[in-house]
Short mmCIF file of N, CA and C in Angstrom, two decimals:
data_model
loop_
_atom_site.label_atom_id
_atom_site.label_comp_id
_atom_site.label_asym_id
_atom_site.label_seq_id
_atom_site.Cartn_x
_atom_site.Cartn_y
_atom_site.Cartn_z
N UNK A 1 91.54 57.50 86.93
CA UNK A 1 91.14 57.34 88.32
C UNK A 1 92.06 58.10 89.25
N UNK A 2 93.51 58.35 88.89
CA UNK A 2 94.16 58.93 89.90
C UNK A 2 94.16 60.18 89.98
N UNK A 3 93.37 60.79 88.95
CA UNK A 3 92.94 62.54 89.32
C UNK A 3 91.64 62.67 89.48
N UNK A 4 90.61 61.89 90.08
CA UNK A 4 89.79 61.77 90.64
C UNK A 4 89.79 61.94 92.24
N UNK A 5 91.03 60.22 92.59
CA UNK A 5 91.71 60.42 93.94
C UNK A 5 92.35 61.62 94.14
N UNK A 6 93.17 62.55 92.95
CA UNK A 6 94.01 63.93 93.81
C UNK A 6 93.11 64.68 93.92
N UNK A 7 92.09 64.93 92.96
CA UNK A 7 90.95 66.31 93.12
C UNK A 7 90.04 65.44 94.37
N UNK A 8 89.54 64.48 94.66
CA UNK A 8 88.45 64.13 95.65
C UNK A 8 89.58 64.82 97.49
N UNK A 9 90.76 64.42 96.98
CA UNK A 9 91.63 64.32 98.48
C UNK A 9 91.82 66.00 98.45
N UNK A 10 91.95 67.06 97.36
CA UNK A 10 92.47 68.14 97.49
C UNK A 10 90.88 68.59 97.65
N UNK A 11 89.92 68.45 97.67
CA UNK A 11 88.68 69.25 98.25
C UNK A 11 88.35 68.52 99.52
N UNK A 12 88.86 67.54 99.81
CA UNK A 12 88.28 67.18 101.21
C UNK A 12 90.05 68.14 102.15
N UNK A 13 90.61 68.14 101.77
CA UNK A 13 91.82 68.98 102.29
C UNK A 13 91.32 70.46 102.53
N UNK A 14 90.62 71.25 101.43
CA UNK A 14 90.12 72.64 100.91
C UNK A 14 88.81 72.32 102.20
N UNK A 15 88.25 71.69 102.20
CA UNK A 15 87.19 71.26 102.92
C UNK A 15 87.70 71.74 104.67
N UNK A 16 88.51 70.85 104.91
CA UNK A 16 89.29 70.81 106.48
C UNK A 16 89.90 72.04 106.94
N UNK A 17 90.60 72.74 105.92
CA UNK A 17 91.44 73.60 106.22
C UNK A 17 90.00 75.06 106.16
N UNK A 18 89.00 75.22 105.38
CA UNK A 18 88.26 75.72 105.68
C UNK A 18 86.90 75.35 106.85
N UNK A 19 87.19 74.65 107.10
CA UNK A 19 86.48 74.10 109.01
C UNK A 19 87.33 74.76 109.94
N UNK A 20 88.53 74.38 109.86
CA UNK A 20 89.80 75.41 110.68
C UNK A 20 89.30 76.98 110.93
N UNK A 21 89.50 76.93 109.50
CA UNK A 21 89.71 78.57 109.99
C UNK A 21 88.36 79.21 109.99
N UNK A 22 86.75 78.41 109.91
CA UNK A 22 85.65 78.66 110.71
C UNK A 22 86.23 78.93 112.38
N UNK A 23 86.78 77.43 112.63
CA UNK A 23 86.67 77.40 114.39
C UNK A 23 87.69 78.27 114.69
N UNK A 24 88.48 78.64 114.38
CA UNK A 24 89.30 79.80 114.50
C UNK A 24 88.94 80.91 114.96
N UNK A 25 88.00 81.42 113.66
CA UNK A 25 87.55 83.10 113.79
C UNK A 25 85.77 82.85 115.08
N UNK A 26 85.70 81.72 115.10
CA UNK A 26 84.67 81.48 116.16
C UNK A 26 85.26 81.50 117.59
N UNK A 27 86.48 80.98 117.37
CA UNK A 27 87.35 80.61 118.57
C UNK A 27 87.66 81.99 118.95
N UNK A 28 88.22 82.88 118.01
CA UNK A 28 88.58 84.38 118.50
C UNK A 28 87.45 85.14 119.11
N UNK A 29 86.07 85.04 118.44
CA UNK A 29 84.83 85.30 118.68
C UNK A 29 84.52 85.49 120.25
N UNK A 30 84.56 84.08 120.62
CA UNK A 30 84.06 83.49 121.97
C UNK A 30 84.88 84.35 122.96
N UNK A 31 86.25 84.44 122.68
CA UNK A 31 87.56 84.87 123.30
C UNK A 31 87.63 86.41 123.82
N UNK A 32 87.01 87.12 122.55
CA UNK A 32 86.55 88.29 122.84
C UNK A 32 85.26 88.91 123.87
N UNK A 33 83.80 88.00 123.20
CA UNK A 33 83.04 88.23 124.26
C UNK A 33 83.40 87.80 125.68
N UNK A 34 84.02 86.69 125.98
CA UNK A 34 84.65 86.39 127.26
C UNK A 34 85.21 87.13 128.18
N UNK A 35 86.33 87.76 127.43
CA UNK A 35 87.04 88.88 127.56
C UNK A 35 86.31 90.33 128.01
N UNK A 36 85.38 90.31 127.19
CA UNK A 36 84.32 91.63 127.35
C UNK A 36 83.19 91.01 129.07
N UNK A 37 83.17 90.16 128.70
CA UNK A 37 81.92 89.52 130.09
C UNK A 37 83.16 89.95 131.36
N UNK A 38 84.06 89.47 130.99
CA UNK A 38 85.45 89.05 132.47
C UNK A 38 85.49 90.66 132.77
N UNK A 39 85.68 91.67 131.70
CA UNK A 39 86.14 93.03 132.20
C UNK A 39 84.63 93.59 132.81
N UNK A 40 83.18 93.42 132.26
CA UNK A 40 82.51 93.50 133.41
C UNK A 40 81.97 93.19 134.24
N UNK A 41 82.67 91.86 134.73
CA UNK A 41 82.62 91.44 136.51
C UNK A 41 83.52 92.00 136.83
N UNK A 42 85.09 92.06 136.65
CA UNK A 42 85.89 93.12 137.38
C UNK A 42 85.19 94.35 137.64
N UNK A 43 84.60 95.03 137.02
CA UNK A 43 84.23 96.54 137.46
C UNK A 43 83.10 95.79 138.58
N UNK A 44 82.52 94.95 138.55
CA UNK A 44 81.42 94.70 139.44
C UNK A 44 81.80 94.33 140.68
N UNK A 45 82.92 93.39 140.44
CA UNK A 45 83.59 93.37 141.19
C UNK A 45 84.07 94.11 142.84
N UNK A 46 84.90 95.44 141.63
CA UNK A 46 85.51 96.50 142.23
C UNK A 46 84.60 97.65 142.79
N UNK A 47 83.12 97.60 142.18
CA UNK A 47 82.08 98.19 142.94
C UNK A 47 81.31 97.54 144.38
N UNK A 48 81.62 96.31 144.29
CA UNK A 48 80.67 95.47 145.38
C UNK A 48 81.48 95.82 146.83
N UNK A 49 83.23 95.56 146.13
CA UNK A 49 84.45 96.10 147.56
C UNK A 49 84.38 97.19 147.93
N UNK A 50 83.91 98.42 146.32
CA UNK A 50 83.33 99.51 147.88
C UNK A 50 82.30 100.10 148.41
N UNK A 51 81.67 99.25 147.73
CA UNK A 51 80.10 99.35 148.52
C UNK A 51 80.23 98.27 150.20
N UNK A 52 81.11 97.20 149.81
CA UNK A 52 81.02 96.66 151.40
C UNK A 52 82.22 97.41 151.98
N UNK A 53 83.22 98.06 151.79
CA UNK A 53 84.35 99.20 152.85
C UNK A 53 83.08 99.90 153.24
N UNK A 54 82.29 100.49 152.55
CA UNK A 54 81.51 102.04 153.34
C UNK A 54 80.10 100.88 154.25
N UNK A 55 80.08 100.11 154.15
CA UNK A 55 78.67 99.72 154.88
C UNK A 55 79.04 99.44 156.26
N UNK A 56 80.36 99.16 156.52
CA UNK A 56 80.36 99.12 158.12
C UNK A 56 80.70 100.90 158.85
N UNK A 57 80.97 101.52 158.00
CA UNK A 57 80.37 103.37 158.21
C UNK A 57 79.78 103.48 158.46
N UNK A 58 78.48 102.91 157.70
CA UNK A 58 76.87 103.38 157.60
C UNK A 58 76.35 102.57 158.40
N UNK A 59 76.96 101.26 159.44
CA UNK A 59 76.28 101.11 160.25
C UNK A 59 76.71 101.44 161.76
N UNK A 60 77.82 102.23 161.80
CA UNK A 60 77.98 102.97 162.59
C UNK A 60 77.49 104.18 163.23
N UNK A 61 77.39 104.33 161.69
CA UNK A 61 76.85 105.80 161.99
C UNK A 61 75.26 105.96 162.47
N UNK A 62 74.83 104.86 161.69
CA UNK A 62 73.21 104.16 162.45
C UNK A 62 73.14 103.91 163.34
N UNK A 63 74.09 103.28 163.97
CA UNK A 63 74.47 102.66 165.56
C UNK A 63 74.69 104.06 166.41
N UNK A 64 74.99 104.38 166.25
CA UNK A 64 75.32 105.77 166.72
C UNK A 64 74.57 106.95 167.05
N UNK A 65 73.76 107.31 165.64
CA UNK A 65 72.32 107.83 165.76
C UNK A 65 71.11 106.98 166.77
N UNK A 66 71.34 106.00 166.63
CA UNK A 66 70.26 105.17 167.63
C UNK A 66 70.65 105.14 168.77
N UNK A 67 71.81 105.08 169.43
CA UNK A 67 72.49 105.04 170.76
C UNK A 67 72.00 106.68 171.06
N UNK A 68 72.21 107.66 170.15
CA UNK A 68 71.86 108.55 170.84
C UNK A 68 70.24 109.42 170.88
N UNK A 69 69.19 108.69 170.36
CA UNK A 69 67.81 108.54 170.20
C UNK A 69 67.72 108.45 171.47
N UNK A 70 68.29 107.17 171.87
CA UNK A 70 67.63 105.95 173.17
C UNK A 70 68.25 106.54 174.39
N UNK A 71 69.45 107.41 174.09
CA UNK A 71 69.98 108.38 175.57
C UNK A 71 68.50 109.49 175.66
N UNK A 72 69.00 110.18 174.87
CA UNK A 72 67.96 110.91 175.14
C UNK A 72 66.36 111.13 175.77
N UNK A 73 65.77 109.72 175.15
CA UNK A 73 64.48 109.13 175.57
C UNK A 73 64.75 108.88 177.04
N UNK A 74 66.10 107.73 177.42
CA UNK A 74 65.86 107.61 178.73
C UNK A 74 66.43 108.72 179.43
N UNK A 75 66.80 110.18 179.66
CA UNK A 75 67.13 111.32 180.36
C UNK A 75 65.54 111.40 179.82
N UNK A 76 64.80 111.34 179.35
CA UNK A 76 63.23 112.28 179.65
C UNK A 76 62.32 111.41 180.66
N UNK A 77 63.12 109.76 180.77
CA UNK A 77 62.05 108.87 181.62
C UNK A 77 62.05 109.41 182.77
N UNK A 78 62.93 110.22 183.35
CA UNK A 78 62.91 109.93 184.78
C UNK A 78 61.81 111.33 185.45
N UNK A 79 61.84 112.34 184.38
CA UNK A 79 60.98 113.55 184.24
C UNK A 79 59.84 113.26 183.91
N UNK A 80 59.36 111.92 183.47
CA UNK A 80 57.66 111.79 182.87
C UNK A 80 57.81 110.98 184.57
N UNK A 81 58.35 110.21 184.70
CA UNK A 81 58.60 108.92 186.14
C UNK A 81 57.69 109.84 187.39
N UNK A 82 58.47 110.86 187.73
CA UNK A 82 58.68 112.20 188.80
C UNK A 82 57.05 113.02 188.25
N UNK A 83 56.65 112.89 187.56
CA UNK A 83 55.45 114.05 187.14
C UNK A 83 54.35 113.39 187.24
N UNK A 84 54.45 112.04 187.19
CA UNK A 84 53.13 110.72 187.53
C UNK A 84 53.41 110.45 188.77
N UNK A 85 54.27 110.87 189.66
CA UNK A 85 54.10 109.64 190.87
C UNK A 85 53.51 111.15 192.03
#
């Protein structure tokens, strides 16, 4: 009976220690894709900061183009104003 109890205890041991080192190489697994997901939100990241630096440019520069649309239009009102009255 007592090499029943050492072989039953040394495969439930063989047993455990191979569950380990499943969750282990799963554990490294996870660690890696994680790792891989984390490095591309950083780049997404670091694209979103300069896509929002240049958008207050681009709405300047819109602002700007339109400020000078709407000059222009009103220097022609006063010449259509003067040609109707």
């Amino acid at each position: 009976m007592g090499d029943t109890v050492e072989n039953a205890t040394f495969e439930i041991l063989k047993g455990i220690q191979a569950s380990l080192a499943d969750l282990r190489a799963e554990t490294v697994t996870r660690f890696d894709r994680l790792e891989a997901r984390i490095d591309r939100l950083d780049l997404g990241i670091c694209e979103d900061r300069r896509i929002a630096a240049g958008m207050p440019v681009m709405m300047r520069a819109a602002a700007g183009d339109f400020d000078a649309r709407v000059s222009e239009f009103e220097g022609r009102v006063p010449a259509l104003e003067s040609r109707t009255s």
